[in-house]
Amino acid sequence: MTRIERAAPFLDDKVVAVQEGADAWCEEPGSTGRVWCNLSIRYADAIAPEGWFFLYEGIGNRKTNLELLKHGLIQIQEARFTLSDGNSALVARLV
């Protein structure tokens, strides 16, 4: 599985955005590897397209997602992914 890392100092000094397959998060690298925030969410009945992840759109992530987008670290598909229950999700990837 490919690991993509992008420095995100605009979030905090040592934070990096990381994507591994359908999982993505921001972390402070080092011995602790503290997760700063989760960027992705998993659904029991859906699989994100290869190289993409379902973007976690929680209230606590909106500013982080916007900052990553504004600084060109994340790409979000324009079309929403339709889930089996009729709801939809955004699909994104680190670039």
Short mmCIF file of C-alpha atoms in Angstrom, two decimals:
data_model
loop_
_atom_site.label_atom_id
_atom_site.label_comp_id
_atom_site.label_asym_id
_atom_site.label_seq_id
_atom_site.Cartn_x
_atom_site.Cartn_y
_atom_site.Cartn_z
CA MET A 1 0.00 0.00 0.00
CA THR A 2 1.38 3.39 -0.97
CA ARG A 3 1.82 6.02 1.73
CA ILE A 4 1.46 9.64 0.64
CA GLU A 5 2.71 12.37 2.99
CA ARG A 6 2.33 16.12 2.54
CA ALA A 7 3.67 18.72 4.97
CA ALA A 8 0.88 20.91 6.38
CA PRO A 9 2.65 23.56 8.50
CA PHE A 10 -0.31 25.93 8.04
CA LEU A 11 -2.27 23.59 10.37
CA ASP A 12 0.50 23.31 12.99
CA ASP A 13 4.31 23.38 12.91
CA LYS A 14 5.05 19.68 12.47
CA VAL A 15 1.78 18.32 11.08
CA VAL A 16 1.74 16.19 7.93
CA ALA A 17 -1.27 14.95 5.99
CA VAL A 18 -1.05 11.21 5.28
CA GLN A 19 -3.00 8.88 2.99
CA GLU A 20 -2.67 5.10 2.93
CA GLY A 21 -5.19 3.55 0.58
CA ALA A 22 -8.69 4.52 1.69
CA ASP A 23 -7.47 5.93 5.03
CA ALA A 24 -6.25 9.49 5.55
CA TRP A 25 -5.30 11.56 8.59
CA CYS A 26 -3.07 14.37 9.82
CA GLU A 27 -0.33 13.47 12.27
CA GLU A 28 2.65 14.84 14.12
CA PRO A 29 5.51 12.58 13.03
CA GLY A 30 8.04 11.29 15.50
CA SER A 31 8.24 8.65 18.14
CA THR A 32 4.66 9.14 19.29
CA GLY A 33 3.08 9.53 15.84
CA ARG A 34 0.16 11.38 17.41
CA VAL A 35 -2.88 11.58 15.11
CA TRP A 36 -3.90 15.22 14.87
CA CYS A 37 -7.20 14.52 13.07
CA ASN A 38 -8.85 11.92 10.83
CA LEU A 39 -9.55 12.99 7.26
CA SER A 40 -11.33 9.84 6.12
CA ILE A 41 -14.31 7.79 7.15
CA ARG A 42 -15.13 4.19 6.27
CA TYR A 43 -18.57 2.87 5.34
CA ALA A 44 -19.55 -0.77 5.88
CA ASP A 45 -21.31 -0.99 2.52
CA ALA A 46 -19.07 1.10 0.24
CA ILE A 47 -15.50 1.08 -1.00
CA ALA A 48 -13.82 4.28 -2.15
CA PRO A 49 -12.40 4.25 -5.69
CA GLU A 50 -8.73 3.22 -5.95
CA GLY A 51 -6.44 6.01 -4.71
CA TRP A 52 -9.29 7.94 -3.07
CA PHE A 53 -10.93 8.05 0.36
CA PHE A 54 -14.31 9.09 1.73
CA LEU A 55 -13.82 12.56 3.22
CA TYR A 56 -14.84 12.87 6.86
CA GLU A 57 -17.13 15.92 6.93
CA GLY A 58 -17.60 16.26 10.70
CA ILE A 59 -18.01 19.67 12.29
CA GLY A 60 -14.48 19.49 13.69
CA ASN A 61 -12.97 18.80 10.24
CA ARG A 62 -14.56 21.53 8.16
CA LYS A 63 -11.82 24.09 8.78
CA THR A 64 -9.04 21.51 8.33
CA ASN A 65 -10.58 20.25 5.07
CA LEU A 66 -10.93 23.83 3.79
CA GLU A 67 -7.30 24.67 4.68
CA LEU A 68 -6.00 21.53 2.93
CA LEU A 69 -8.06 22.41 -0.14
CA LYS A 70 -6.98 26.07 -0.08
CA HIS A 71 -3.28 25.09 0.08
CA GLY A 72 -3.62 22.52 -2.73
CA LEU A 73 -2.92 19.41 -0.64
CA ILE A 74 -6.27 17.73 -1.23
CA GLN A 75 -8.44 17.15 -4.29
CA ILE A 76 -12.17 16.59 -3.90
CA GLN A 77 -14.29 15.00 -6.63
CA GLU A 78 -17.10 17.26 -7.76
CA ALA A 79 -19.65 14.45 -8.01
CA ARG A 80 -20.74 12.97 -4.69
CA PHE A 81 -20.59 9.20 -4.18
CA THR A 82 -24.07 7.72 -3.58
CA LEU A 83 -24.24 5.25 -0.69
CA SER A 84 -26.63 2.28 -0.55
CA ASP A 85 -28.95 4.08 1.90
CA GLY A 86 -29.41 6.99 -0.54
CA ASN A 87 -27.11 9.38 1.34
CA SER A 88 -23.95 10.65 -0.33
CA ALA A 89 -20.31 11.19 0.55
CA LEU A 90 -17.49 13.27 -0.81
CA VAL A 91 -14.48 11.43 -2.23
CA ALA A 92 -11.02 13.00 -1.90
CA ARG A 93 -7.29 12.27 -2.23
CA LEU A 94 -4.03 13.89 -1.27
CA VAL A 95 -2.16 15.45 -4.19
#
